[in-house]
Coordinates of C-alpha atoms and ligand atoms in Angstrom, one line a residue:
M139 CA 2.9 -7.4 17.9
H140 CA 5.3 -5.4 15.7
F141 CA 2.2 -3.8 14.1
K142 CA 1.2 -2.4 17.5
L143 CA 4.7 -0.8 17.6
L144 CA 4.2 0.5 14.1
K145 CA 1.1 2.3 15.2
L146 CA 3.0 4.0 17.9
L147 CA 5.7 5.0 15.4
A148 CA 3.3 6.0 12.6
D149 CA 3.5 9.8 13.5
G150 CA 7.1 9.9 12.2
K151 CA 8.4 11.3 15.4
F152 CA 11.1 10.0 17.8
H153 CA 10.0 7.6 20.5
S154 CA 12.4 6.3 23.1
G155 CA 12.9 2.5 23.4
E156 CA 12.0 2.8 27.1
M157 CA 8.7 4.5 26.4
L158 CA 7.8 2.0 23.6
A159 CA 8.7 -1.0 25.9
N160 CA 6.6 0.5 28.7
T161 CA 3.6 1.2 26.5
L162 CA 3.6 -2.3 25.0
Q163 CA 4.6 -3.9 28.2
V164 CA 7.5 -5.8 26.7
S165 CA 11.3 -5.8 27.2
R166 CA 13.7 -3.5 25.4
T167 CA 15.1 -6.6 23.6
S168 CA 11.6 -7.4 22.3
I169 CA 11.3 -3.8 21.0
W170 CA 14.7 -4.2 19.2
K171 CA 13.5 -7.5 17.6
M172 CA 10.2 -5.8 16.5
I173 CA 12.2 -2.9 15.0
S174 CA 14.0 -5.4 12.8
R175 CA 10.7 -6.9 11.6
I176 CA 9.5 -3.4 10.7
H177 CA 12.7 -3.0 8.6
D178 CA 11.7 -6.3 6.9
L179 CA 8.4 -4.7 5.8
G180 CA 10.5 -2.4 3.7
L181 CA 10.0 0.7 5.9
E182 CA 12.9 3.0 6.6
L183 CA 13.6 3.6 10.3
H184 CA 16.2 5.8 12.0
S185 CA 17.5 5.0 15.4
V186 CA 19.5 7.7 17.2
K187 CA 21.2 7.2 20.5
G188 CA 19.5 9.1 23.3
K189 CA 16.4 9.9 21.1
G190 CA 15.1 6.5 20.2
Y191 CA 13.4 5.3 17.0
K192 CA 11.6 7.2 14.2
L193 CA 10.1 6.3 10.8
S194 CA 11.8 8.2 8.0
E195 CA 8.3 9.5 7.0
P196 CA 4.9 9.4 8.8
L197 CA 2.6 6.5 7.9
D198 CA -1.0 7.1 7.2
L199 CA -2.4 3.7 8.3
F200 CA -5.9 2.5 7.4
D201 CA -8.5 3.4 10.0
H202 CA -12.1 2.1 10.0
E203 CA -13.7 5.2 11.4
S204 CA -11.9 7.6 9.1
I205 CA -13.0 5.6 6.1
L206 CA -16.6 5.5 7.2
K207 CA -16.9 9.1 8.2
N208 CA -15.7 10.1 4.7
I209 CA -18.5 8.2 3.0
P210 CA -21.8 10.2 2.8
A211 CA -24.5 8.7 5.1
D212 CA -26.9 7.7 2.4
L213 CA -24.1 5.6 0.7
R214 CA -22.6 4.3 4.0
V215 CA -25.7 2.2 4.6
K216 CA -24.8 0.3 1.5
I217 CA -21.6 -1.0 3.2
Q218 CA -22.1 -4.3 5.0
D219 CA -18.7 -4.5 6.6
I220 CA -15.1 -3.2 6.2
K221 CA -12.3 -5.5 7.4
I222 CA -8.8 -4.1 7.7
F223 CA -5.7 -6.3 7.9
Q224 CA -2.1 -5.3 8.5
S225 CA -0.9 -8.3 6.4
L226 CA -2.8 -10.8 4.4
D227 CA -1.9 -13.3 1.6
S228 CA -4.4 -11.6 -0.7
T229 CA -7.6 -9.6 0.0
S230 CA -9.3 -11.4 -2.9
S231 CA -8.2 -14.9 -1.8
Y232 CA -9.4 -14.1 1.8
T233 CA -12.8 -12.8 0.6
M234 CA -13.3 -15.7 -1.8
E235 CA -12.6 -18.1 1.0
L236 CA -15.2 -16.4 3.3
L237 CA -17.8 -16.6 0.5
R238 CA -17.1 -20.2 -0.4
S239 CA -17.1 -21.3 3.2
R240 CA -20.4 -19.3 3.7
E241 CA -18.8 -17.5 6.6
L242 CA -19.8 -14.4 4.7
N243 CA -23.3 -14.0 3.3
L244 CA -23.8 -10.9 1.3
E245 CA -26.8 -8.9 2.2
G246 CA -28.9 -7.6 -0.7
N247 CA -27.0 -5.0 -2.7
R248 CA -24.6 -4.1 0.0
L249 CA -20.8 -4.2 -0.3
F250 CA -18.3 -6.2 1.8
V251 CA -14.8 -4.6 1.8
C252 CA -11.5 -6.1 2.8
L253 CA -8.3 -4.1 2.8
A254 CA -4.7 -4.8 3.7
E255 CA -1.6 -2.7 4.3
Q256 CA 0.4 -5.5 2.8
Q257 CA -0.2 -8.6 0.7
T258 CA 2.2 -11.5 0.8
A259 CA 0.7 -13.3 -2.2
G260 CA -1.2 -10.5 -4.1
R261 CA -2.6 -11.8 -7.4
G262 CA -2.9 -10.0 -10.7
R263 CA -4.7 -10.9 -13.9
R264 CA -3.5 -13.9 -15.9
G265 CA -1.7 -15.5 -12.9
R266 CA 0.7 -12.7 -12.4
P267 CA 1.7 -11.7 -8.9
W268 CA 0.7 -8.2 -7.6
I269 CA 3.7 -6.9 -5.6
S270 CA 2.1 -5.3 -2.5
P271 CA 4.6 -3.6 -0.1
F272 CA 3.5 -2.4 3.3
G273 CA 1.7 0.9 3.9
H274 CA 2.1 3.0 0.8
N275 CA -0.5 1.8 -1.7
L276 CA -4.1 0.5 -1.8
Y277 CA -4.9 -3.2 -1.9
F278 CA -8.6 -4.0 -1.4
T279 CA -11.4 -6.3 -2.5
V280 CA -15.0 -5.4 -2.7
A281 CA -17.7 -8.2 -2.9
R282 CA -21.2 -7.6 -4.1
E283 CA -24.0 -10.0 -5.1
F284 CA -25.8 -9.9 -8.4
N285 CA -28.8 -11.8 -9.6
T286 CA -28.7 -11.1 -13.3
G287 CA -26.3 -13.8 -14.5
L288 CA -22.9 -13.3 -16.0
S289 CA -23.7 -12.0 -19.4
E290 CA -24.9 -8.7 -17.9
I291 CA -21.7 -8.4 -15.9
E292 CA -19.4 -8.1 -19.0
G293 CA -19.0 -4.3 -18.8
F294 CA -18.8 -4.3 -15.1
S295 CA -15.0 -4.3 -14.8
L296 CA -14.9 -1.3 -17.3
V297 CA -17.3 0.6 -15.0
I298 CA -15.1 -0.1 -12.0
A299 CA -12.1 1.3 -13.8
L300 CA -14.1 4.4 -14.7
A301 CA -15.1 4.8 -11.0
I302 CA -11.5 4.9 -10.0
V303 CA -10.5 7.3 -12.8
R304 CA -13.4 9.7 -11.9
V305 CA -12.2 9.8 -8.3
L306 CA -8.5 10.2 -9.3
E307 CA -9.3 13.0 -11.7
R308 CA -11.2 14.8 -8.9
N309 CA -8.1 14.4 -6.8
K310 CA -6.0 16.2 -9.5
V311 CA -4.4 13.0 -10.9
H312 CA -4.8 13.9 -14.6
G313 CA -3.8 12.4 -17.9
L314 CA -5.1 8.9 -17.1
G315 CA -6.1 6.3 -19.6
I316 CA -7.8 3.0 -19.4
K317 CA -6.4 0.1 -21.4
W318 CA -9.3 -2.3 -22.2
P319 CA -10.7 -3.9 -20.2
N320 CA -9.6 -2.2 -17.0
D321 CA -5.9 -1.3 -16.6
I322 CA -5.5 2.3 -15.4
L323 CA -2.4 3.8 -17.1
W324 CA -0.5 7.0 -17.1
Q325 CA 2.0 7.5 -20.0
E326 CA 1.7 3.8 -20.7
K327 CA 2.8 2.9 -17.2
K328 CA 0.4 1.0 -14.9
L329 CA -1.1 3.0 -12.0
A330 CA -3.9 0.5 -11.0
G331 CA -5.1 -2.9 -11.8
I332 CA -8.4 -4.7 -11.3
L333 CA -9.0 -8.4 -10.8
L334 CA -12.6 -9.5 -11.2
E335 CA -13.6 -12.9 -9.9
I336 CA -16.9 -14.6 -9.7
T337 CA -18.4 -17.3 -7.5
G338 CA -21.8 -18.7 -7.2
D339 CA -24.2 -19.5 -10.0
P340 CA -23.0 -17.8 -13.2
T341 CA -26.5 -17.9 -14.7
G342 CA -28.3 -16.6 -11.6
L343 CA -27.3 -15.5 -8.1
S344 CA -23.5 -14.8 -8.2
Q345 CA -21.0 -13.0 -6.0
V346 CA -18.6 -10.7 -7.8
L347 CA -15.2 -9.9 -6.2
I348 CA -13.5 -6.8 -7.4
G349 CA -9.8 -6.7 -6.3
I350 CA -8.1 -3.4 -6.8
G351 CA -4.5 -2.5 -6.5
L352 CA -3.6 1.2 -6.8
N353 CA -0.1 2.6 -6.4
I354 CA 0.0 5.7 -4.3
N355 CA 3.5 6.3 -2.9
A356 CA 5.4 3.2 -3.8
N357 CA 9.0 2.8 -2.6
P358 CA 10.9 1.8 -5.8
Q359 CA 13.1 -0.6 -3.8
S360 CA 10.1 -2.6 -2.7
M361 CA 8.6 -2.6 -6.2
F362 CA 11.8 -3.9 -7.9
N363 CA 10.2 -7.2 -8.7
V364 CA 7.3 -5.6 -10.7
D365 CA 7.5 -7.0 -14.2
Q366 CA 5.9 -4.1 -16.1
P367 CA 6.3 -0.3 -16.2
W368 CA 4.5 1.2 -13.2
V369 CA 3.8 4.6 -11.8
D370 CA 2.3 6.0 -8.6
I371 CA 0.0 8.9 -7.7
K372 CA 2.9 10.8 -6.1
T373 CA 4.8 10.8 -9.3
I374 CA 1.9 12.0 -11.4
S375 CA 0.4 14.7 -9.2
G376 CA 3.4 15.6 -7.0
S377 CA 1.4 14.9 -3.8
V378 CA 0.3 11.9 -1.7
P379 CA -3.5 11.8 -1.0
D380 CA -4.9 10.7 2.4
R381 CA -5.4 7.0 1.8
N382 CA -8.5 6.7 4.1
K383 CA -10.2 9.6 2.3
L384 CA -9.2 8.2 -1.1
I385 CA -10.6 4.7 -0.4
A386 CA -13.8 6.3 1.0
E387 CA -14.2 8.3 -2.1
I388 CA -13.6 5.3 -4.3
L389 CA -16.1 3.2 -2.4
A390 CA -18.8 5.9 -2.5
E391 CA -18.3 6.3 -6.3
M392 CA -18.4 2.5 -6.7
I393 CA -21.6 2.2 -4.8
K394 CA -23.3 4.8 -7.0
M395 CA -22.0 3.4 -10.2
I396 CA -22.7 -0.3 -9.4
D397 CA -26.3 0.6 -8.6
E398 CA -26.6 2.5 -11.9
F399 CA -24.9 -0.3 -13.8
E400 CA -27.3 -2.9 -12.3
A401 CA -30.3 -0.8 -13.3
G402 CA -29.2 0.2 -16.9
G403 CA -26.1 -1.9 -17.9
F404 CA -22.9 -0.5 -19.4
V405 CA -24.4 1.6 -22.1
A406 CA -24.8 4.7 -19.9
F407 CA -21.0 4.7 -19.3
K408 CA -19.9 3.8 -22.8
D409 CA -19.1 7.3 -24.1
E410 CA -17.3 8.3 -20.9
W411 CA -15.3 5.1 -20.9
E412 CA -14.3 5.7 -24.5
D413 CA -13.0 9.2 -23.6
F414 CA -10.4 7.5 -21.5
D415 CA -9.6 4.7 -23.9
A416 CA -5.8 4.6 -23.9
L417 CA -5.5 2.7 -27.1
K418 CA -8.4 4.0 -29.3
G419 CA -7.3 4.1 -32.9
R420 CA -4.0 2.4 -32.2
Q421 CA -2.7 -0.8 -33.8
V422 CA -2.6 -3.5 -31.2
E423 CA -2.0 -7.1 -30.6
L424 CA -4.7 -9.0 -28.6
K425 CA -3.7 -12.2 -26.8
T426 CA -6.6 -14.2 -25.7
H427 CA -4.7 -17.0 -23.9
T428 CA -1.9 -16.8 -21.4
N429 CA 1.6 -17.6 -22.9
Q430 CA 0.2 -17.3 -26.5
P431 CA 3.3 -16.6 -28.7
S432 CA 1.4 -14.2 -31.0
G433 CA -2.1 -12.7 -30.9
I434 CA -4.6 -11.1 -33.2
L435 CA -3.5 -7.9 -34.9
G436 CA -5.9 -5.0 -35.4
K437 CA -6.9 -1.4 -34.7
V438 CA -8.9 -0.5 -31.6
M439 CA -12.3 0.8 -32.6
G440 CA -13.7 1.3 -29.1
V441 CA -16.2 -0.9 -27.2
N442 CA -19.7 -2.1 -27.9
K443 CA -22.8 -1.5 -25.6
Q444 CA -21.8 -4.4 -23.4
G445 CA -18.2 -3.3 -23.0
A446 CA -16.7 -5.9 -25.4
L447 CA -13.7 -4.8 -27.4
L448 CA -14.1 -3.8 -31.1
L449 CA -11.1 -4.5 -33.3
Q450 CA -10.7 -3.7 -37.0
T451 CA -8.8 -6.8 -38.2
K452 CA -8.3 -8.1 -41.7
E453 CA -11.6 -9.9 -41.4
G454 CA -13.5 -6.7 -40.6
I455 CA -14.7 -5.3 -37.3
E456 CA -14.6 -8.1 -34.7
T457 CA -15.9 -8.3 -31.2
F458 CA -13.8 -9.7 -28.4
H459 CA -14.8 -10.6 -24.8
G460 CA -11.5 -11.2 -23.1
G461 CA -7.7 -11.0 -23.5
E462 CA -4.7 -8.8 -23.0
L463 CA -3.9 -5.9 -25.4
S464 CA -0.5 -4.5 -26.2
P465 CA 0.1 -1.5 -28.4
R466 CA 2.1 -2.1 -31.6
P467 CA 5.0 0.3 -32.2
V468 CA 3.8 3.4 -34.1
Q469 CA 5.0 3.1 -37.8
N470 CA 5.5 5.8 -40.4
E471 CA 4.1 5.8 -43.9
Q472 CA 6.9 3.5 -45.2
G473 CA 6.0 1.0 -42.5
N474 CA 9.2 1.8 -40.6
Q475 CA 9.4 2.6 -37.0
P476 CA 10.4 6.2 -36.4
R477 CA 13.9 6.6 -35.0
Ligands
BTN175 C1 -4.0 -6.7 -12.6 O1 -3.2 -7.7 -12.9 O2 -4.0 -5.7 -13.3 C2 -4.9 -6.9 -11.4 C3 -4.3 -6.5 -10.1 C4 -5.2 -6.7 -8.9 C5 -4.5 -6.5 -7.6 C6 -5.4 -6.5 -6.5 S1 -4.7 -5.9 -5.0 C7 -6.1 -6.3 -4.1 C8 -6.6 -7.6 -4.6 N1 -6.0 -8.7 -4.0 C9 -5.3 -9.4 -4.9 O3 -4.6 -10.5 -4.6 N2 -5.3 -8.9 -6.1 C10 -6.2 -7.7 -6.1

């Protein structure tokens, strides 16, 4: 019920307790209780005697119609369904459950999309949590069926990262880099993360779930638990994009790029991906297992035609298919770190 109240308050203007109670047909005490639940979502509210309640800034909540109308008609037909939740444990867990229980059957090459204003158990790569406060960022999962088997899907997550970067660049969010395979960074801080999961038959018909978290206008207080340097679009570009338009643009770009990828693989995207490679030519450490104390050292030499990582190690140029990269501190000619 407090989400209904939130919709009434989303315009950022004052609303009297009486008007809110009448509209929702509840008592003033219920409104007061709902207000405290809105506080618990991490949203700032002002209450002024004689004027009522007001959010400290307007909220641009997800809206089905606004998303659809911002996707060109020829691409819109490729969307099977968009489900919007105010709060969910995780858009990826929810979508996975729908697929495994066969409540959701993907139709041909169409996309199923699930998005949430808040996730209570958002998941990142390598078992990390993805902190997902209400209303200011994007958390969504896209599911799509493939019948090519997993080996073809290797470069897929790199293509998804590229789709997001293309859209952000068009929206004046410049200076982005991609850390292999698919972390989107700005000045070494994380702007967006992608979690790719697969169900079905890995050698035949499979369903791929693409979970995307993108920081837009994150309230630092609600992000205090994030365990890595992070950044949001507002900090980079100085403005906050309309979230419904932005997600529509990302979905449209994804639909085009996924179809192209299915037809021709990663190779057509390789050069463009490498233009955004955040660590190209850098000395790095690659950890292929979670909690591995030390990883493989080498220099990033780009990616191959399938999107696998090429590292110059002491054995020569080696190819890697998974893992987590971290840059090594830059050293001067004497091998010392600059002060
Ligand atoms: C990463 O660790 O970089 C991947 C983060 C992926 C987070 C997104 S948010 C939407 C979707 N639902 C989840 O639980 N995780 C993904």
